[in-house]
GROMACS .gro file of C-alpha atoms in nm:
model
  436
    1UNK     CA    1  -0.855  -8.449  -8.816
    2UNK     CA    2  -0.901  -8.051  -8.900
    3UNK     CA    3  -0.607  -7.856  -8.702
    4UNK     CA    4  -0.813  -7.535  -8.634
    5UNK     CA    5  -0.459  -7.370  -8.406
    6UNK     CA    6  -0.357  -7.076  -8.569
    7UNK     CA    7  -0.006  -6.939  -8.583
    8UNK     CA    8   0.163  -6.775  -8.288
    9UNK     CA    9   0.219  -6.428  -8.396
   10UNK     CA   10   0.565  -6.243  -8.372
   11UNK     CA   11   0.608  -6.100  -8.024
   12UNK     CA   12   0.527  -5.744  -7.942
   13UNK     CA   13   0.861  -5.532  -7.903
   14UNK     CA   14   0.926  -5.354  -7.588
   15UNK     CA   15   0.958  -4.973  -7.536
   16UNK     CA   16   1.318  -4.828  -7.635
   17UNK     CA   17   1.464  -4.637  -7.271
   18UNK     CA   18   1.535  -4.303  -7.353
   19UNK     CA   19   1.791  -4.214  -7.104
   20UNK     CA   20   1.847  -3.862  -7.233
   21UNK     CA   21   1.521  -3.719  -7.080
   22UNK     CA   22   1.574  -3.907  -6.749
   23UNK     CA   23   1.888  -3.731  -6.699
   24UNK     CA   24   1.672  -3.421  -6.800
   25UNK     CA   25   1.424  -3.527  -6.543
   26UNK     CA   26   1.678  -3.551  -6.265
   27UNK     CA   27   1.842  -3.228  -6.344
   28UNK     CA   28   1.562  -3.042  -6.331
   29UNK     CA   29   1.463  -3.195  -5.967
   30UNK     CA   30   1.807  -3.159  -5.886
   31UNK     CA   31   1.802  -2.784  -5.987
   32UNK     CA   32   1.446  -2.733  -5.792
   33UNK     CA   33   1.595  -2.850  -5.496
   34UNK     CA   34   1.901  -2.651  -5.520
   35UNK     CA   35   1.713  -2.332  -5.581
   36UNK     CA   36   1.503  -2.392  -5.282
   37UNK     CA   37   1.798  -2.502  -5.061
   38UNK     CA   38   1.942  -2.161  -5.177
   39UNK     CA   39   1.677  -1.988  -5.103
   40UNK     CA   40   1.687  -2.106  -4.772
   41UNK     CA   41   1.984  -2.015  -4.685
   42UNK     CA   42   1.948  -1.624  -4.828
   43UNK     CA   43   1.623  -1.618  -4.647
   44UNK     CA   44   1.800  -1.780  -4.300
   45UNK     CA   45   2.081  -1.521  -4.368
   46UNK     CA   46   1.964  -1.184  -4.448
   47UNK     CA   47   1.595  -1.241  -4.245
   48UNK     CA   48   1.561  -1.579  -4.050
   49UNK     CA   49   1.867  -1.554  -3.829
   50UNK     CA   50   1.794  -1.177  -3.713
   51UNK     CA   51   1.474  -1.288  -3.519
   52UNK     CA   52   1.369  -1.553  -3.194
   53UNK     CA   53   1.026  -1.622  -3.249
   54UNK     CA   54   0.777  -1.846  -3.000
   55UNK     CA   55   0.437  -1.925  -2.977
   56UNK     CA   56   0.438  -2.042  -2.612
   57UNK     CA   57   0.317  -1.629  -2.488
   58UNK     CA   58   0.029  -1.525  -2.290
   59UNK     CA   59  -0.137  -1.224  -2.146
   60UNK     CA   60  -0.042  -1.136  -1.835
   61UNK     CA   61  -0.153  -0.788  -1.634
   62UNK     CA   62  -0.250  -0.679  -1.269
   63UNK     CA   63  -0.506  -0.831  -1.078
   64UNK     CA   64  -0.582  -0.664  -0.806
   65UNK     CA   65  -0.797  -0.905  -0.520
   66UNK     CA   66  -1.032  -0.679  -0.324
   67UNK     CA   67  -1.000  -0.843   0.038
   68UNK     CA   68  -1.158  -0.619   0.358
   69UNK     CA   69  -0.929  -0.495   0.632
   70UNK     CA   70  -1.167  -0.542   0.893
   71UNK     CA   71  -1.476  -0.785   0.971
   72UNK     CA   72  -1.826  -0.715   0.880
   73UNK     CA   73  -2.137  -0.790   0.722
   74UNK     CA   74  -2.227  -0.757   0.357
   75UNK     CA   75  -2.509  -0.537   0.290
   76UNK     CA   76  -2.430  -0.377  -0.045
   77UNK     CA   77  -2.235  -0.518  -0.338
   78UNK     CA   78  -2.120  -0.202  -0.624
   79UNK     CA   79  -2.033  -0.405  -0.913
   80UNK     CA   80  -2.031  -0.748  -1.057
   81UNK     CA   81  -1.839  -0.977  -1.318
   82UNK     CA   82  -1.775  -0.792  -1.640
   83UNK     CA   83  -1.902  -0.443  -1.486
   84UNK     CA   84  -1.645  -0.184  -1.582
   85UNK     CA   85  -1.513   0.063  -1.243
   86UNK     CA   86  -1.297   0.305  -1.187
   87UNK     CA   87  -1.088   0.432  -0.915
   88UNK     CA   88  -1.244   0.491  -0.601
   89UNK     CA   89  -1.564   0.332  -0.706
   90UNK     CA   90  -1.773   0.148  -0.402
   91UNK     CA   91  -1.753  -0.192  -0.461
   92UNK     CA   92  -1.906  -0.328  -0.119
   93UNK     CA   93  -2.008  -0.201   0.160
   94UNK     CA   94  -1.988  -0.351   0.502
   95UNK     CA   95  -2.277  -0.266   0.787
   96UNK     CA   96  -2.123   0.031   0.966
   97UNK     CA   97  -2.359   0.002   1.284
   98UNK     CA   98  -2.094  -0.140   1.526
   99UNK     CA   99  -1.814   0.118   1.361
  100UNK     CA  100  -2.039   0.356   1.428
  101UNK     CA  101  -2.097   0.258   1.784
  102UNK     CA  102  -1.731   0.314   1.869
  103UNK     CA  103  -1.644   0.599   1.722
  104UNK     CA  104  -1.940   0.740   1.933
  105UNK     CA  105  -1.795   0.565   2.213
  106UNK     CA  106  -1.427   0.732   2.145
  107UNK     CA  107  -1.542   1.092   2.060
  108UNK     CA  108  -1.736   1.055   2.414
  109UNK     CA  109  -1.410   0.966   2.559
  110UNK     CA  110  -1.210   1.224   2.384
  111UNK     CA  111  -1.487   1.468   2.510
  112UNK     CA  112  -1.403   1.364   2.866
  113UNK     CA  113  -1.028   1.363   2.827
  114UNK     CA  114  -1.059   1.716   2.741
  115UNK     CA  115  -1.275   1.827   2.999
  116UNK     CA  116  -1.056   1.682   3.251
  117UNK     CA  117  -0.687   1.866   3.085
  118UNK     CA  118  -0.890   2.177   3.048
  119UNK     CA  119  -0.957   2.149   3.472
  120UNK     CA  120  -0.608   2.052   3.481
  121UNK     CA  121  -0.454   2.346   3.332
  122UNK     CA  122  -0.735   2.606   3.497
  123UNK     CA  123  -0.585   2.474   3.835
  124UNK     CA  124  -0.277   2.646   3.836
  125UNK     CA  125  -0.400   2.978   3.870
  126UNK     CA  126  -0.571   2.887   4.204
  127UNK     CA  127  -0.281   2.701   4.324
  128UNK     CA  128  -0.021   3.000   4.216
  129UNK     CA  129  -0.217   3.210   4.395
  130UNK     CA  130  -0.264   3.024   4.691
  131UNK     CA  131   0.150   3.058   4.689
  132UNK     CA  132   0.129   3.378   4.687
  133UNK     CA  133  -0.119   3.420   4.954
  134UNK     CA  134   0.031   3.191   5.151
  135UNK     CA  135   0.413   3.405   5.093
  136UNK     CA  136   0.246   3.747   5.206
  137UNK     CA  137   0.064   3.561   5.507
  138UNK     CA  138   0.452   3.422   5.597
  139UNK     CA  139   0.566   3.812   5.546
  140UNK     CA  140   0.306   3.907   5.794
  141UNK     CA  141   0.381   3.654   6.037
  142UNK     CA  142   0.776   3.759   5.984
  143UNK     CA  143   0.736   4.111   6.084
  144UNK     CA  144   0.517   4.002   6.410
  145UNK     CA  145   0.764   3.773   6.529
  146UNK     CA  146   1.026   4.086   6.486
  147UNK     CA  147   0.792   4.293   6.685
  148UNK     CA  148   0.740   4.023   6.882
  149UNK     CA  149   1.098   4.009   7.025
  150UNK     CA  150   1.166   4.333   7.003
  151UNK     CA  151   0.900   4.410   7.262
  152UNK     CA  152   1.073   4.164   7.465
  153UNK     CA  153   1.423   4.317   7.447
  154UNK     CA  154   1.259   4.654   7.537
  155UNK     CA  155   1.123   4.469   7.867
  156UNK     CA  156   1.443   4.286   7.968
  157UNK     CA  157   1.606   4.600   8.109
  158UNK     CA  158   1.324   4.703   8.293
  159UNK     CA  159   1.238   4.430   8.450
  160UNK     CA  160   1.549   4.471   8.660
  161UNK     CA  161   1.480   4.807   8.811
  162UNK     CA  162   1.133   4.653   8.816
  163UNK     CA  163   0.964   4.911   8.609
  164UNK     CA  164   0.824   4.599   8.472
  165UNK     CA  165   0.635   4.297   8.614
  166UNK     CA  166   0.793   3.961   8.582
  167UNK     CA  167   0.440   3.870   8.477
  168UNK     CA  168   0.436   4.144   8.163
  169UNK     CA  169   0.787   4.012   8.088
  170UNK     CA  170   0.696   3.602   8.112
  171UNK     CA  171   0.299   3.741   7.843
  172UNK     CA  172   0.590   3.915   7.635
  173UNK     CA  173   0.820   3.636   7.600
  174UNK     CA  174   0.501   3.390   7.521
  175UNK     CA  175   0.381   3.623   7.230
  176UNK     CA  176   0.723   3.618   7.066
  177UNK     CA  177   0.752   3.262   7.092
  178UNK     CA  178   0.389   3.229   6.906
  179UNK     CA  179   0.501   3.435   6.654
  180UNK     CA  180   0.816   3.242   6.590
  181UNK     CA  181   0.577   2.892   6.570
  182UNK     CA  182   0.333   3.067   6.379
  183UNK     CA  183   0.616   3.170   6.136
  184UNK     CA  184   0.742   2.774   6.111
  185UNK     CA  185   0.392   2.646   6.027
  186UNK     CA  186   0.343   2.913   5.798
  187UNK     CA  187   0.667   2.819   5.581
  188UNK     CA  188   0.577   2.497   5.593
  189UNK     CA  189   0.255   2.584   5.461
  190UNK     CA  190   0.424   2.819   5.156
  191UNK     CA  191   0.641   2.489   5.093
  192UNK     CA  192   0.341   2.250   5.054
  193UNK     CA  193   0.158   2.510   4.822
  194UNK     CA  194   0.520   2.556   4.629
  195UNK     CA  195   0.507   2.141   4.603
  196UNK     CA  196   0.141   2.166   4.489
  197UNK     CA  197   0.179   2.395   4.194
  198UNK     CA  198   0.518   2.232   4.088
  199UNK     CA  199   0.321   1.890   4.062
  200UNK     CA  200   0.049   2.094   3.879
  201UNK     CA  201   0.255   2.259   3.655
  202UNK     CA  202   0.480   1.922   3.551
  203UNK     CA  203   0.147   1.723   3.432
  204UNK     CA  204   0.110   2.070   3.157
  205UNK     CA  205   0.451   2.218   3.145
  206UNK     CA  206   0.575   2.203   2.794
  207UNK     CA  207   0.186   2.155   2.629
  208UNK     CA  208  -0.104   2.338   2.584
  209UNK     CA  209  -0.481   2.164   2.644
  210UNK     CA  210  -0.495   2.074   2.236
  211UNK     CA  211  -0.151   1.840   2.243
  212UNK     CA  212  -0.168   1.744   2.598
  213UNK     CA  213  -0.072   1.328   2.562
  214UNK     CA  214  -0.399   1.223   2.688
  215UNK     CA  215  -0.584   1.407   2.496
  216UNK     CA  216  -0.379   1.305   2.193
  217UNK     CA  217  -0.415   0.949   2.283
  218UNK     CA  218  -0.781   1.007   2.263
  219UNK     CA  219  -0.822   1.192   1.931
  220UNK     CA  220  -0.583   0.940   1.785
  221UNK     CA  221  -0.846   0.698   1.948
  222UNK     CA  222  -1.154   0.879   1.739
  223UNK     CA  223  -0.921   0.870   1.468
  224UNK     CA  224  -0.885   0.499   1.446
  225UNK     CA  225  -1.284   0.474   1.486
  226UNK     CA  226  -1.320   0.698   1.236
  227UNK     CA  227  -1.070   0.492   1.006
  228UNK     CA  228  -1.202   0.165   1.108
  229UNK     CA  229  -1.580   0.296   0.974
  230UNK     CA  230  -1.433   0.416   0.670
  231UNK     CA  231  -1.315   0.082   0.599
  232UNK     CA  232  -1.650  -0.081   0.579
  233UNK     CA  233  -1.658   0.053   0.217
  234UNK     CA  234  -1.445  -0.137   0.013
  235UNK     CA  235  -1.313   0.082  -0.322
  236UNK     CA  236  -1.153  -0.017  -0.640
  237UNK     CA  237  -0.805   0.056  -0.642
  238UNK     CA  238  -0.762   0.094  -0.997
  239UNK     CA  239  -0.971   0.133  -1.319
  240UNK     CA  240  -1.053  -0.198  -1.454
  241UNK     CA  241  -1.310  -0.451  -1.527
  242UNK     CA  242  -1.482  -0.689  -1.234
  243UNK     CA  243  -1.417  -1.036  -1.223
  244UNK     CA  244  -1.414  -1.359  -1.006
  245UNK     CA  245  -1.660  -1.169  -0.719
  246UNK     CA  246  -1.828  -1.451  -0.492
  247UNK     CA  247  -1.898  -1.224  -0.212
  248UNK     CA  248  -2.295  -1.214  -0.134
  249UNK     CA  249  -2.537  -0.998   0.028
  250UNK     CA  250  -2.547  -1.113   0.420
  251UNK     CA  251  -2.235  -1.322   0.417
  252UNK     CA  252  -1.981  -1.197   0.704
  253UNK     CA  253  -1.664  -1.161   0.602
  254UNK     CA  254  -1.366  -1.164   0.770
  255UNK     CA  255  -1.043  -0.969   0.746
  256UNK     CA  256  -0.835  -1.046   0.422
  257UNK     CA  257  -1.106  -1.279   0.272
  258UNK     CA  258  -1.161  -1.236  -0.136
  259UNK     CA  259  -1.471  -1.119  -0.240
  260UNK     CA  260  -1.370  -1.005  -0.624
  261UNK     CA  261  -1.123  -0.872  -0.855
  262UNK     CA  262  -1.027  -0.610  -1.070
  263UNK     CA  263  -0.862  -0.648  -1.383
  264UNK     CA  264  -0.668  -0.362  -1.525
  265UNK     CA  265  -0.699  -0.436  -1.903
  266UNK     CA  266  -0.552  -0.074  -2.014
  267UNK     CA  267  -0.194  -0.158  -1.889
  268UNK     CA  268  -0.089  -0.499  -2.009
  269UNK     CA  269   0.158  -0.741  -2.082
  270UNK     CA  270   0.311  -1.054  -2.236
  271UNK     CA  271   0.507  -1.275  -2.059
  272UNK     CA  272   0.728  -1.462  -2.343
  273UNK     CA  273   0.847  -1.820  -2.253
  274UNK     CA  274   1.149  -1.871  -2.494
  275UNK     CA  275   1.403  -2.184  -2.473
  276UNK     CA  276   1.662  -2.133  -2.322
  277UNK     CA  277   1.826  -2.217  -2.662
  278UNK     CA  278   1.696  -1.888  -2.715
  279UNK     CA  279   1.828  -1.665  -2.479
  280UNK     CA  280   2.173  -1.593  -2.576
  281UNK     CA  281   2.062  -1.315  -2.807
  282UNK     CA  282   1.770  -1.137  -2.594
  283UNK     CA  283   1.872  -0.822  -2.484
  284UNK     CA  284   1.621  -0.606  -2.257
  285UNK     CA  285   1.532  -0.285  -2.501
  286UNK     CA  286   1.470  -0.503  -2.802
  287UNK     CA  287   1.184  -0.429  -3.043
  288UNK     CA  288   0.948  -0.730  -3.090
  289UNK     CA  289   0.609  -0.789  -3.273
  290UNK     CA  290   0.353  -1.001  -3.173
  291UNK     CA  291   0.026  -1.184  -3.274
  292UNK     CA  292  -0.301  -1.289  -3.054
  293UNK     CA  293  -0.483  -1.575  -3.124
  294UNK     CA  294  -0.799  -1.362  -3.111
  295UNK     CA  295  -0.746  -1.151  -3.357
  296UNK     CA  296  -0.515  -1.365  -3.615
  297UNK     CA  297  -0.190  -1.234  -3.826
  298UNK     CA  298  -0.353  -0.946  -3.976
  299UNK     CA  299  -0.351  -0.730  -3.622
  300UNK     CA  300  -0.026  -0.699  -3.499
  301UNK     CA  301   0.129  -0.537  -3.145
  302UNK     CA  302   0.467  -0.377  -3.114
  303UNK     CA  303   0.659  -0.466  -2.762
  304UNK     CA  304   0.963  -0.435  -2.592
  305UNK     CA  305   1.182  -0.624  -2.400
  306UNK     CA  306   1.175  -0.495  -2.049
  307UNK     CA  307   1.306  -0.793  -1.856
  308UNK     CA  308   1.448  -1.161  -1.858
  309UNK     CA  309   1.302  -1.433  -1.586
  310UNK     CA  310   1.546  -1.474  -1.344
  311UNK     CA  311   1.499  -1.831  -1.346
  312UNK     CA  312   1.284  -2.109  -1.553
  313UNK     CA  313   0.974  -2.214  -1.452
  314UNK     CA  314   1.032  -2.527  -1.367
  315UNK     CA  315   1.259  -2.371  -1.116
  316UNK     CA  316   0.960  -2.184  -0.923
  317UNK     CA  317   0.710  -2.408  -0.977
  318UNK     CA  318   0.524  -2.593  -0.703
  319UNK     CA  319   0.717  -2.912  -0.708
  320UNK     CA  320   1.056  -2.831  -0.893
  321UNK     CA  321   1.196  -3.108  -1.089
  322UNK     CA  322   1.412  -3.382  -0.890
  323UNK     CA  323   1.699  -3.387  -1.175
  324UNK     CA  324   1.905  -3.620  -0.878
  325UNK     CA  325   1.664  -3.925  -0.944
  326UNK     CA  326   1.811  -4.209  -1.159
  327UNK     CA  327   1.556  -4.218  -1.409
  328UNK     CA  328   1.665  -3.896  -1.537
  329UNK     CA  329   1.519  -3.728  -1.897
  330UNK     CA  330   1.671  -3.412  -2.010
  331UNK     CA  331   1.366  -3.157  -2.111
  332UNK     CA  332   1.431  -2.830  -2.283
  333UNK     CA  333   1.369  -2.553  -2.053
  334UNK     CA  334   1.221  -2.243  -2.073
  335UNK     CA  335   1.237  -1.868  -1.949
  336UNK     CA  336   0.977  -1.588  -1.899
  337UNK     CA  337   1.049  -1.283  -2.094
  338UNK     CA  338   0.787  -0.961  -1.995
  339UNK     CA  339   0.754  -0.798  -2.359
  340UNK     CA  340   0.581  -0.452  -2.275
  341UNK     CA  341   0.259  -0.362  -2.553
  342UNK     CA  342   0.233  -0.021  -2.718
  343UNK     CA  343  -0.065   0.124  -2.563
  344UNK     CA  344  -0.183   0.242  -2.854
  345UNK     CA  345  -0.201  -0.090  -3.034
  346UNK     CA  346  -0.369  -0.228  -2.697
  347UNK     CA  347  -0.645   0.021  -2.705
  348UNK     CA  348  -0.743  -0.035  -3.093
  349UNK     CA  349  -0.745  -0.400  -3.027
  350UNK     CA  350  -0.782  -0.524  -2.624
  351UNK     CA  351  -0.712  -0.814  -2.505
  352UNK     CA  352  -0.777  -1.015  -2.197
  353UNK     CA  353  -0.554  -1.169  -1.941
  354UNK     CA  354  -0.441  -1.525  -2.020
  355UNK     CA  355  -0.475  -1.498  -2.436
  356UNK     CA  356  -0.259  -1.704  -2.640
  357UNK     CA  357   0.024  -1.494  -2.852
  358UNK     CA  358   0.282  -1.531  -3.096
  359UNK     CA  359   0.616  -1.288  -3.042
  360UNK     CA  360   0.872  -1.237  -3.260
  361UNK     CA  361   1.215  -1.039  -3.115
  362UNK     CA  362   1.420  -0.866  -3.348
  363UNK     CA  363   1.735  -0.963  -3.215
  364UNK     CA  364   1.987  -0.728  -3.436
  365UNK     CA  365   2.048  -0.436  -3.192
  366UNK     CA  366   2.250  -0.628  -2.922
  367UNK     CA  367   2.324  -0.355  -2.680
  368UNK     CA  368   2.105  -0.378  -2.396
  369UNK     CA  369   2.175  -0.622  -2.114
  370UNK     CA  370   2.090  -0.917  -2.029
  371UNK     CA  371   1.960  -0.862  -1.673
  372UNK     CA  372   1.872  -0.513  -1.515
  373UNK     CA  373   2.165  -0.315  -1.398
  374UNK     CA  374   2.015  -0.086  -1.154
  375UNK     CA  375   1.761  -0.062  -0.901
  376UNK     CA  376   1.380   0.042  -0.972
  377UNK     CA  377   1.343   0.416  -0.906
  378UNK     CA  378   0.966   0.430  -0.889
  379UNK     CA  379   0.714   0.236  -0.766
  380UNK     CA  380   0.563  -0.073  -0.968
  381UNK     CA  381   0.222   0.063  -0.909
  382UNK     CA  382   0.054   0.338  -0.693
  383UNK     CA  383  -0.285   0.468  -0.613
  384UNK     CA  384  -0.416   0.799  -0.439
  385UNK     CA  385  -0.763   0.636  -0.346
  386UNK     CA  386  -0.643   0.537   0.024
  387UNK     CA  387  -0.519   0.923   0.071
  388UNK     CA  388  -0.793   1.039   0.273
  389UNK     CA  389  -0.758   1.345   0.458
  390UNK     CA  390  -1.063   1.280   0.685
  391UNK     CA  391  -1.088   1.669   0.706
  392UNK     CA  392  -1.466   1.546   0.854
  393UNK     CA  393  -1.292   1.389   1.164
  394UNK     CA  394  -1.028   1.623   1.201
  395UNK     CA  395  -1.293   1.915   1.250
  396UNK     CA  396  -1.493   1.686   1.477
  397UNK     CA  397  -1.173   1.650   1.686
  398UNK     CA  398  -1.099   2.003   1.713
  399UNK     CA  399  -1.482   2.061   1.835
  400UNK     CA  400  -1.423   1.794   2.084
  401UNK     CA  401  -1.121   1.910   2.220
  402UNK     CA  402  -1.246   2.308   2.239
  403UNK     CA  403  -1.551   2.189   2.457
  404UNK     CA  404  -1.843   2.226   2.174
  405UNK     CA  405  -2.130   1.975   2.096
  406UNK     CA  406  -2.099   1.723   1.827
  407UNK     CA  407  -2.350   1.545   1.731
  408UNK     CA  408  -2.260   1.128   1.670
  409UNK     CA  409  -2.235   1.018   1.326
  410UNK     CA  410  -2.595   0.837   1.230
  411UNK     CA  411  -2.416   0.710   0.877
  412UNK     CA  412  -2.059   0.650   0.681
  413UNK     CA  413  -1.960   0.997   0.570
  414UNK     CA  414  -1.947   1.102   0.206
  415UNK     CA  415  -1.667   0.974  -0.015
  416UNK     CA  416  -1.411   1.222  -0.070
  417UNK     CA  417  -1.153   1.112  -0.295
  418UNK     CA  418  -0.817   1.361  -0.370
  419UNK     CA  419  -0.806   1.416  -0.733
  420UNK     CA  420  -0.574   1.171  -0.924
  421UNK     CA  421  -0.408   1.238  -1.273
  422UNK     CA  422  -0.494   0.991  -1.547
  423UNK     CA  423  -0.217   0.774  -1.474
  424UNK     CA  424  -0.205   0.778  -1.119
  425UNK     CA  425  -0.272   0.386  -1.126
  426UNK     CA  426  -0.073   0.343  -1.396
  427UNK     CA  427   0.151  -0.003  -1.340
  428UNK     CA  428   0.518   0.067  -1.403
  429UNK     CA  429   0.691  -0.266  -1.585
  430UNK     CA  430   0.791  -0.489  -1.358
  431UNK     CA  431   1.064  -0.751  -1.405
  432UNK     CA  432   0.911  -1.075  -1.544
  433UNK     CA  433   0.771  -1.350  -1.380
  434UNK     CA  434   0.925  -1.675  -1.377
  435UNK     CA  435   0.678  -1.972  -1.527
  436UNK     CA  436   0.718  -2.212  -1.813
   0.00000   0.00000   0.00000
């Protein structure tokens, strides 16, 4: 039998370790690691540690809600969402019919008013000259009583050696006692004209017809009219763009509804939500730079600190946290910090209300505060639109009150606005709002 096996072969040897290069290996991972970990630290040191960064940041600004002061019916609408307006712009416009109704109704009255002070004051005359009538009748009177009894003293005498009758004596005596009555009545009279005038003269003593306190009761009346019929045209406060409007043609509106608002987009914001791991080192004055989300990292905005929160937001939020509970989990909190924008930065690159942003405080100058120190000096924001004169109803009022025609208003009077500078609306920073 043929034994076709062949002969196991001698085994294959196995790879000699060469534990020279793994140590070379691990060094150089070893070094790699250590050069990174360095440069860690240098970069943590000299640039890391001078800066708070955080990406929880959003637009915030003013919107101003456009709400009527007094009830009416739509029947115009100025603008709508998106539409650009400016100051003093006509954004609705109310039906003026009953406004105009009663300021008619309150010049008529003021017209009246007037009338009646003017009769008022032209009374006096007649009634100080009744006084005086009524004193030289009383003078007259005087002197015929004195005659009167003189003529009787002349007749006493005689009648005893009867050079007089007793009748002549007893007609004498009569007349004198007439003109003593007639002298009574007639100083009771001067007294009741005295009291006439003196009532007279204490309803316009102290007053002429134009400030008499009716009459100024009823051109403050016209006044109101007139005030209440300007406000059935509803103006834009402030430059900005339109947004949110749901008020339509026809609807009635009441008193402090919202029918749109404006969005001042030229004086911004960010409102900064750090940790409050964060906060130790934020001073209010300290230079930051930020990023939006719209534009990516290549546009960049330089801010300032101009206030801390004054509490997080999950302290002013709608249902603050019930840390009491037993089921109790610790969350980091957070606190708004307003970071003003350079205005020039904003009006290269806009932004809107609400955008995401990225800030990054440079934390190395440390000496502003914390909190602000001293009270506001000027006002958050102002506006000049609302500073009518109404020279139109002043000069109606004056007519009124000096007796001439006027004619009633058939429409709402022009819109004349006071000149404003180009930053009369302009927002000053306001301390920043708490939310998380």
């Amino acid at each position: 039998m043929t034994d076709n096996s062949k002969p196991t072969g001698t085994p294959a040897a196995a790879p000699t370790a060469n534990p020279q290069g793994r140590r070379k290996g691990l060094g150089l991972v070893a070094a790699a690691v250590a050069v990174a970990a360095l440069a860690w630290g240098g970069y943590h040191w000299m640039v890391a540690r001078n800066y708070q960064a955080t990406d929880n940041a959003y637009v915030a600004g003013n919107v101003v809600q456009i709400t009527p002061q007094i009830a009416g019916t739509v029947i115009a609408i100025g603008a709508d969402d998106t539409d650009y307006v400016k100051a003093g712009q006509v954004l609705v416009q109310l039906d003026p019919a009953d406004n105009l109704v009663a300021l008619a109704q309150a010049e008529s009255q003021l017209a009246q008013v007037a009338r009646q002070t003017r009769t008022l004051y032209a009374n006096n005359a007649p009634l100080a000259a009744q006084v005086a009538q009524r004193e030289a009748d009383l003078l007259r009177l005087k002197a015929e009583a004195a005659r009167s009894r003189e003529d009787v003293q002349r007749r006493r005498p005689l009648l005893a050696s009867g050079a007089v009758g007793k009748e002549e004596f007893d007609h004498a005596q009569a007349l004198a006692a007439a003109a003593d009555n007639a002298v009574i009545a007639a100083e009771a009279s001067v007294r009741a004209a005295k009291a006439q005038l003196t009532a007279a003269e204490a309803q316009t003593k102290g007053a002429t017809a134009e400030d008499f306190p009716g009459v100024m009761a009823a051109a403050a009346k016209v006044r109101e009219a007139y005030l209440a019929l300007e406000r059935t045209r509803l103006i834009a406060p402030v430059d900005g763009y339109v947004a949110k409007r749901g008020v339509q043609l026809g609807q009635r509106v009441a008193p402090g509804a919202p029918m749109m608002t404006v969005v001042d987009l030229h004086h911004l914001w960010v409102d900064a939500n750090f940790k409050e791991s964060q906060l130790a080192s934020l001073r209010i004055g300290q230079k930051a730079e930020l990023t939006a989300d719209v534009y990516g990292d290549k546009t960049t905005y330089e801010g300032t600190i101009v206030g801390l929160g004054a509490g997080t937001g999950a302290a002013f939020s709608l249902l603050p946290a019930q840390n009491a509970t037993g089921n109790w989990i610790k969350v980091v909190q957070r606190v708004p910090v307003r970071i003003s924008l350079n205005p020039e930065d904003l009006a290269q690159h806009p932004l809107r209300v609400g955008l995401s942003m990225e800030a990054k405080v440079d934390i190395r100058e440390q000496g502003g505060t914390a909190l602000a120190s001293a009270p506001r000096t000027a006002p958050v924001a102002q506006t000049s639109v609302y500073d009518v004169a109404q020279p139109e109803v002043q000069e109606r009022i004056a007519r009124l009150i000096a007796g001439r025609s006027v004619p009633a208003l058939q429409q709402v009077p022009a819109l004349a606005l006071p000149a404003m500078p180009a930053d009369a609306a302009a927002p000053v920073a306001a301390p920043a709002a708490a939310g998380q």
